[in-house]
GROMACS .gro file of C-alpha atoms in nm:
model
  319
    1MET     CA    1   5.345  10.222  17.385
    2ARG     CA    2   5.330  10.498  17.164
    3ARG     CA    3   5.303  10.385  16.818
    4PRO     CA    4   5.442  10.565  16.535
    5ALA     CA    5   5.216  10.783  16.298
    6ARG     CA    6   5.041  10.593  16.091
    7LEU     CA    7   5.195  10.618  15.725
    8PRO     CA    8   4.863  10.757  15.473
    9ALA     CA    9   4.759  10.591  15.148
   10TYR     CA   10   4.860  10.830  14.823
   11ARG     CA   11   4.542  10.890  14.546
   12GLY     CA   12   4.459  10.492  14.654
   13ILE     CA   13   4.831  10.304  14.733
   14PRO     CA   14   4.903  10.186  15.048
   15VAL     CA   15   5.203  10.363  15.109
   16ARG     CA   16   5.289  10.107  15.445
   17ARG     CA   17   5.237   9.810  15.158
   18ILE     CA   18   5.450   9.934  14.933
   19LEU     CA   19   5.741  10.063  15.226
   20CYS     CA   20   5.748   9.652  15.292
   21LEU     CA   21   5.794   9.531  14.950
   22LEU     CA   22   6.081   9.781  14.904
   23PRO     CA   23   6.345   9.638  15.106
   24LEU     CA   24   6.295   9.321  14.885
   25VAL     CA   25   6.255   9.469  14.585
   26VAL     CA   26   6.611   9.688  14.673
   27VAL     CA   27   6.810   9.391  14.790
   28GLY     CA   28   6.705   9.183  14.492
   29VAL     CA   29   6.890   9.433  14.278
   30TRP     CA   30   7.162   9.468  14.477
   31ALA     CA   31   7.218   9.113  14.448
   32VAL     CA   32   7.190   9.123  14.123
   33GLN     CA   33   7.464   9.399  14.071
   34HIS     CA   34   7.700   9.241  14.289
   35ARG     CA   35   7.607   8.873  14.193
   36SER     CA   36   7.986   8.806  14.093
   37LEU     CA   37   8.078   8.882  14.434
   38ILE     CA   38   7.825   8.689  14.641
   39GLY     CA   39   7.964   8.360  14.394
   40SER     CA   40   8.291   8.417  14.475
   41GLY     CA   41   8.287   8.469  14.847
   42ALA     CA   42   7.996   8.132  14.834
   43ARG     CA   43   8.277   7.925  14.586
   44GLN     CA   44   8.533   7.967  14.896
   45MET     CA   45   8.343   7.880  15.154
   46LEU     CA   46   8.268   7.531  14.998
   47THR     CA   47   8.657   7.406  15.054
   48ALA     CA   48   8.693   7.580  15.383
   49ASN     CA   49   8.668   7.433  15.751
   50PRO     CA   50   8.320   7.401  15.796
   51TYR     CA   51   8.317   7.397  16.215
   52TRP     CA   52   8.542   7.747  16.143
   53LEU     CA   53   8.296   7.871  15.927
   54LEU     CA   54   8.014   7.813  16.228
   55THR     CA   55   8.209   7.971  16.457
   56ALA     CA   56   8.203   8.269  16.213
   57VAL     CA   57   7.800   8.266  16.178
   58ALA     CA   58   7.793   8.228  16.570
   59THR     CA   59   7.996   8.561  16.613
   60THR     CA   60   7.810   8.762  16.356
   61GLY     CA   61   7.487   8.653  16.535
   62LEU     CA   62   7.628   8.758  16.892
   63GLY     CA   63   7.758   9.061  16.787
   64TRP     CA   64   7.354   9.174  16.724
   65VAL     CA   65   7.313   9.085  17.037
   66ALA     CA   66   7.597   9.313  17.178
   67VAL     CA   67   7.453   9.564  16.986
   68SER     CA   68   7.118   9.541  17.129
   69PHE     CA   69   7.271   9.569  17.483
   70ALA     CA   70   7.474   9.884  17.344
   71ARG     CA   71   7.143  10.060  17.230
   72GLN     CA   72   6.940   9.941  17.557
   73GLY     CA   73   7.175  10.086  17.732
   74ALA     CA   74   7.198  10.439  17.560
   75VAL     CA   75   6.843  10.521  17.660
   76LEU     CA   76   6.714  10.488  18.043
   77GLU     CA   77   6.386  10.366  17.964
   78ARG     CA   78   6.314   9.996  17.928
   79LEU     CA   79   6.317   9.925  17.545
   80PRO     CA   80   6.077   9.527  17.465
   81ALA     CA   81   6.408   9.299  17.421
   82LYS     CA   82   6.275   9.070  17.143
   83ARG     CA   83   6.179   9.361  16.911
   84LEU     CA   84   6.497   9.553  17.018
   85PHE     CA   85   6.693   9.231  16.865
   86ALA     CA   86   6.479   9.189  16.597
   87THR     CA   87   6.500   9.564  16.486
   88GLN     CA   88   6.958   9.545  16.483
   89PHE     CA   89   6.939   9.237  16.221
   90ALA     CA   90   6.685   9.430  16.018
   91ALA     CA   91   6.839   9.768  16.063
   92GLY     CA   92   7.145   9.516  15.948
   93ALA     CA   93   7.019   9.532  15.612
   94ALA     CA   94   6.878   9.865  15.585
   95ASN     CA   95   7.218   9.964  15.709
   96HIS     CA   96   7.318   9.815  15.374
   97LEU     CA   97   7.096   9.983  15.184
   98LEU     CA   98   7.215  10.342  15.225
   99PRO     CA   99   7.536  10.524  15.312
  100SER     CA  100   7.721  10.639  15.606
  101GLY     CA  101   7.481  10.382  15.874
  102ILE     CA  102   7.223  10.594  15.813
  103GLY     CA  103   6.974  10.285  15.697
  104ALA     CA  104   7.025  10.163  16.012
  105SER     CA  105   6.947  10.459  16.229
  106ALA     CA  106   6.669  10.576  16.038
  107VAL     CA  107   6.555  10.200  16.151
  108ASN     CA  108   6.654  10.261  16.543
  109ILE     CA  109   6.486  10.629  16.548
  110ARG     CA  110   6.183  10.463  16.376
  111PHE     CA  111   6.164  10.182  16.645
  112MET     CA  112   6.255  10.427  16.975
  113THR     CA  113   6.008  10.703  16.828
  114GLY     CA  114   5.754  10.381  16.843
  115CYS     CA  115   5.877  10.284  17.235
  116GLY     CA  116   5.758  10.662  17.306
  117LEU     CA  117   6.074  10.838  17.311
  118PRO     CA  118   6.077  11.199  17.201
  119ALA     CA  119   6.295  11.266  16.858
  120ALA     CA  120   6.519  11.454  17.066
  121ARG     CA  121   6.646  11.148  17.282
  122SER     CA  122   6.626  10.927  16.974
  123SER     CA  123   6.843  11.094  16.824
  124ALA     CA  124   7.038  11.162  17.162
  125ALA     CA  125   7.078  10.818  17.228
  126LEU     CA  126   7.195  10.709  16.838
  127ALA     CA  127   7.450  11.011  16.939
  128LEU     CA  128   7.586  10.803  17.248
  129TYR     CA  129   7.603  10.470  17.070
  130PHE     CA  130   7.834  10.526  16.834
  131LEU     CA  131   8.022  10.809  17.049
  132ALA     CA  132   8.104  10.476  17.290
  133GLU     CA  133   8.170  10.284  16.955
  134ALA     CA  134   8.421  10.482  16.815
  135THR     CA  135   8.538  10.543  17.143
  136THR     CA  136   8.586  10.169  17.203
  137ARG     CA  137   8.694  10.042  16.877
  138ILE     CA  138   8.993  10.346  16.863
  139GLY     CA  139   9.075  10.201  17.248
  140LEU     CA  140   9.122   9.834  17.103
  141LEU     CA  141   9.382  10.015  16.837
  142VAL     CA  142   9.574  10.206  17.115
  143VAL     CA  143   9.568   9.926  17.337
  144LEU     CA  144   9.666   9.683  17.021
  145LEU     CA  145   9.922   9.852  16.845
  146PRO     CA  146  10.162   9.883  17.114
  147ALA     CA  147  10.180   9.538  17.211
  148PHE     CA  148  10.196   9.409  16.817
  149PRO     CA  149  10.404   9.693  16.671
  150GLU     CA  150  10.553   9.463  16.386
  151ALA     CA  151  10.132   9.355  16.280
  152LEU     CA  152  10.043   9.575  16.025
  153HIS     CA  153  10.338   9.738  15.709
  154LEU     CA  154  10.153   9.944  15.511
  155GLY     CA  155  10.416  10.133  15.361
  156PRO     CA  156  10.479   9.949  15.080
  157LEU     CA  157  10.114   9.995  15.017
  158LEU     CA  158  10.062  10.287  14.995
  159PRO     CA  159  10.157  10.558  14.811
  160ASP     CA  160  10.388  10.878  14.921
  161ARG     CA  161  10.206  11.125  15.125
  162VAL     CA  162   9.933  10.929  15.115
  163GLY     CA  163   9.941  10.994  15.510
  164THR     CA  164   9.954  11.350  15.453
  165ALA     CA  165   9.648  11.382  15.217
  166VAL     CA  166   9.411  11.204  15.470
  167VAL     CA  167   9.497  11.397  15.745
  168ALA     CA  168   9.441  11.737  15.514
  169GLY     CA  169   9.136  11.593  15.451
  170VAL     CA  170   8.992  11.529  15.778
  171VAL     CA  171   9.160  11.899  15.912
  172ALA     CA  172   8.972  12.034  15.635
  173ALA     CA  173   8.642  11.873  15.679
  174VAL     CA  174   8.654  11.913  16.067
  175CYS     CA  175   8.664  12.265  15.992
  176ALA     CA  176   8.405  12.336  15.740
  177LEU     CA  177   8.203  12.150  15.998
  178VAL     CA  178   8.306  12.425  16.317
  179LEU     CA  179   8.262  12.675  16.075
  180GLY     CA  180   7.869  12.559  15.961
  181VAL     CA  181   7.792  12.560  16.326
  182VAL     CA  182   7.948  12.848  16.429
  183MET     CA  183   7.842  13.102  16.156
  184ILE     CA  184   7.493  12.970  16.061
  185ARG     CA  185   7.240  13.061  16.384
  186PRO     CA  186   6.991  12.798  16.317
  187VAL     CA  187   7.184  12.516  16.298
  188ARG     CA  188   7.423  12.619  16.633
  189ARG     CA  189   7.028  12.662  16.790
  190ILE     CA  190   7.006  12.302  16.700
  191VAL     CA  191   7.324  12.201  16.755
  192ARG     CA  192   7.322  12.362  17.143
  193THR     CA  193   7.007  12.190  17.155
  194PHE     CA  194   7.061  11.853  17.081
  195LEU     CA  195   7.442  11.832  17.333
  196ARG     CA  196   7.225  11.965  17.599
  197THR     CA  197   7.034  11.678  17.560
  198ALA     CA  198   7.245  11.481  17.499
  199LEU     CA  199   7.492  11.541  17.780
  200ALA     CA  200   7.217  11.580  18.006
  201ASP     CA  201   7.085  11.209  17.927
  202ALA     CA  202   7.472  11.063  17.968
  203ARG     CA  203   7.515  11.196  18.300
  204SER     CA  204   7.126  11.016  18.406
  205LEU     CA  205   7.241  10.683  18.209
  206HIS     CA  206   7.582  10.678  18.387
  207THR     CA  207   7.416  10.698  18.746
  208ARG     CA  208   7.280  10.352  18.680
  209PRO     CA  209   7.549  10.090  18.653
  210SER     CA  210   7.330   9.869  18.447
  211ARG     CA  211   7.294  10.092  18.160
  212ALA     CA  212   7.647  10.204  18.176
  213LEU     CA  213   7.761   9.859  18.196
  214ALA     CA  214   7.549   9.729  17.885
  215LEU     CA  215   7.609  10.069  17.666
  216TRP     CA  216   7.982  10.016  17.715
  217GLY     CA  217   8.002   9.654  17.750
  218GLY     CA  218   7.790   9.589  17.421
  219SER     CA  219   7.985   9.836  17.249
  220LEU     CA  220   8.322   9.703  17.333
  221ALA     CA  221   8.200   9.343  17.218
  222PHE     CA  222   8.055   9.400  16.896
  223PRO     CA  223   8.371   9.497  16.735
  224LEU     CA  224   8.599   9.179  16.912
  225LEU     CA  225   8.324   8.965  16.788
  226GLN     CA  226   8.343   9.075  16.421
  227ALA     CA  227   8.702   9.071  16.441
  228ALA     CA  228   8.684   8.716  16.586
  229GLY     CA  229   8.455   8.609  16.300
  230LEU     CA  230   8.686   8.744  16.063
  231VAL     CA  231   9.005   8.554  16.280
  232ALA     CA  232   8.776   8.259  16.227
  233VAL     CA  233   8.722   8.298  15.865
  234GLY     CA  234   9.075   8.294  15.837
  235LEU     CA  235   9.141   7.980  15.996
  236ALA     CA  236   8.862   7.819  15.790
  237LEU     CA  237   9.071   7.914  15.473
  238GLU     CA  238   9.437   7.816  15.658
  239LEU     CA  239   9.521   8.197  15.622
  240GLU     CA  240   9.895   8.215  15.748
  241VAL     CA  241   9.839   8.545  15.961
  242ARG     CA  242   9.835   8.520  16.337
  243PRO     CA  243   9.486   8.618  16.525
  244PRO     CA  244   9.601   8.891  16.678
  245HIS     CA  245   9.742   9.036  16.363
  246VAL     CA  246   9.370   8.965  16.170
  247MET     CA  247   9.181   9.134  16.469
  248LEU     CA  248   9.429   9.453  16.498
  249ALA     CA  249   9.391   9.406  16.069
  250TYR     CA  250   8.998   9.437  16.100
  251LEU     CA  251   8.991   9.715  16.373
  252ALA     CA  252   9.236   9.962  16.139
  253ALA     CA  253   9.068   9.880  15.841
  254THR     CA  254   8.721   9.970  15.979
  255ALA     CA  255   8.812  10.212  16.138
  256VAL     CA  256   8.934  10.386  15.813
  257ALA     CA  257   8.666  10.261  15.618
  258ALA     CA  258   8.439  10.438  15.790
  259VAL     CA  259   8.507  10.791  15.720
  260ILE     CA  260   8.410  10.653  15.331
  261PRO     CA  261   8.035  10.668  15.265
  262SER     CA  262   7.906  10.369  15.074
  263PRO     CA  263   7.632  10.193  15.138
  264GLY     CA  264   7.702   9.897  15.417
  265GLY     CA  265   8.053   9.950  15.353
  266ILE     CA  266   8.052   9.724  15.044
  267GLY     CA  267   8.412   9.828  14.840
  268SER     CA  268   8.534  10.065  15.125
  269VAL     CA  269   8.553   9.752  15.335
  270ASP     CA  270   8.685   9.481  15.130
  271ALA     CA  271   8.952   9.721  14.977
  272ALA     CA  272   9.054   9.812  15.344
  273LEU     CA  273   9.018   9.443  15.474
  274VAL     CA  274   9.234   9.331  15.172
  275ILE     CA  275   9.473   9.558  15.268
  276ALA     CA  276   9.529   9.538  15.619
  277LEU     CA  277   9.520   9.150  15.571
  278VAL     CA  278   9.841   9.171  15.312
  279ALA     CA  279  10.005   9.424  15.580
  280ALA     CA  280   9.985   9.168  15.781
  281GLY     CA  281  10.133   8.914  15.614
  282ALA     CA  282   9.928   8.735  15.405
  283PRO     CA  283   9.912   8.689  14.997
  284VAL     CA  284   9.711   8.923  14.794
  285ASP     CA  285   9.477   8.617  14.664
  286SER     CA  286   9.439   8.448  15.042
  287ALA     CA  287   9.336   8.819  15.191
  288THR     CA  288   9.074   8.821  14.916
  289SER     CA  289   8.964   8.529  14.983
  290THR     CA  290   8.956   8.572  15.328
  291VAL     CA  291   8.684   8.841  15.283
  292LEU     CA  292   8.510   8.782  15.028
  293ALA     CA  293   8.413   8.445  15.284
  294TYR     CA  294   8.381   8.678  15.584
  295ARG     CA  295   8.151   8.933  15.423
  296PHE     CA  296   7.980   8.656  15.271
  297ILE     CA  297   7.900   8.508  15.591
  298THR     CA  298   7.861   8.870  15.783
  299VAL     CA  299   7.670   9.084  15.449
  300TRP     CA  300   7.530   8.818  15.227
  301LEU     CA  301   7.385   8.598  15.324
  302PRO     CA  302   7.182   8.746  15.658
  303LEU     CA  303   7.033   9.032  15.395
  304ILE     CA  304   6.777   8.867  15.287
  305PRO     CA  305   6.651   8.768  15.578
  306GLY     CA  306   6.714   9.102  15.749
  307ALA     CA  307   6.492   9.240  15.431
  308LEU     CA  308   6.159   8.982  15.556
  309VAL     CA  309   6.224   9.133  15.904
  310LEU     CA  310   6.241   9.479  15.817
  311GLY     CA  311   5.909   9.485  15.614
  312THR     CA  312   5.766   9.258  15.910
  313LEU     CA  313   5.865   9.535  16.134
  314VAL     CA  314   5.718   9.771  15.927
  315ARG     CA  315   5.391   9.593  15.817
  316SER     CA  316   5.328   9.532  16.232
  317LYS     CA  317   5.397   9.926  16.298
  318ILE     CA  318   5.680   9.883  16.498
  319VAL     CA  319   5.938  10.045  16.331
   0.00000   0.00000   0.00000
């Protein structure tokens, strides 16, 4: 197994040692800035049913297992299982430090290149994972929305013409991206090479049932486990919304929040989840309490352990 390139010292300062400590420093600053939210989530959990809260913790842990399967399914080579799981746990912490999943993506690319995969194939595997995860998430929405058409009532919560504005913004962004790819020759060449590599890897992966099952099964299980965690927190706090409606609210909220580039979805996911739960019939205060407790379990509770694992992986030259 090829190790990542050794990071040099700059004027006598060990760069790798600084990088080991950097996640803890950033997490500490983040925790101080969001101490009121963390305290609110902790206070809500003190009055909740502990068994349902433990269920939410368990689904969060299983979510990292599901992501590990999906990451393994995106590459032909066999990745070391224990290191892969540790990397996903650490990537969760990195994901809350940088916007739009950049932190988790950087950690995973570093891990895969350290396992001997070329950078182009690591990037292609990352893109395939995101494609599978987005496809399964949208597929779940397509299945659940017709099954529970009365679950979400967004009309009273959103201003007029907001849907038109969102659609127009998405179309404009897509058009700008396409024009950039078509008109800029170096970008066009990079995109062509990337797509050729990604398509070749995707075809090879789907000739191996074990890899295809890991990729699509893990990608499907992850949002279901996350939604089940929100259901468990809702039951712990006696949220008066049916569990299927809570799951649909989670899928819809995270799909919308994914287009807002905030670190770990802080702010965007919270607001979207509260709006979705209110649209599903929950009172505003109950929805807010449920989201705070849920985010405490899935974000704030694993943040410091995840940063410690990330520092250990950097120090061990695994990432």
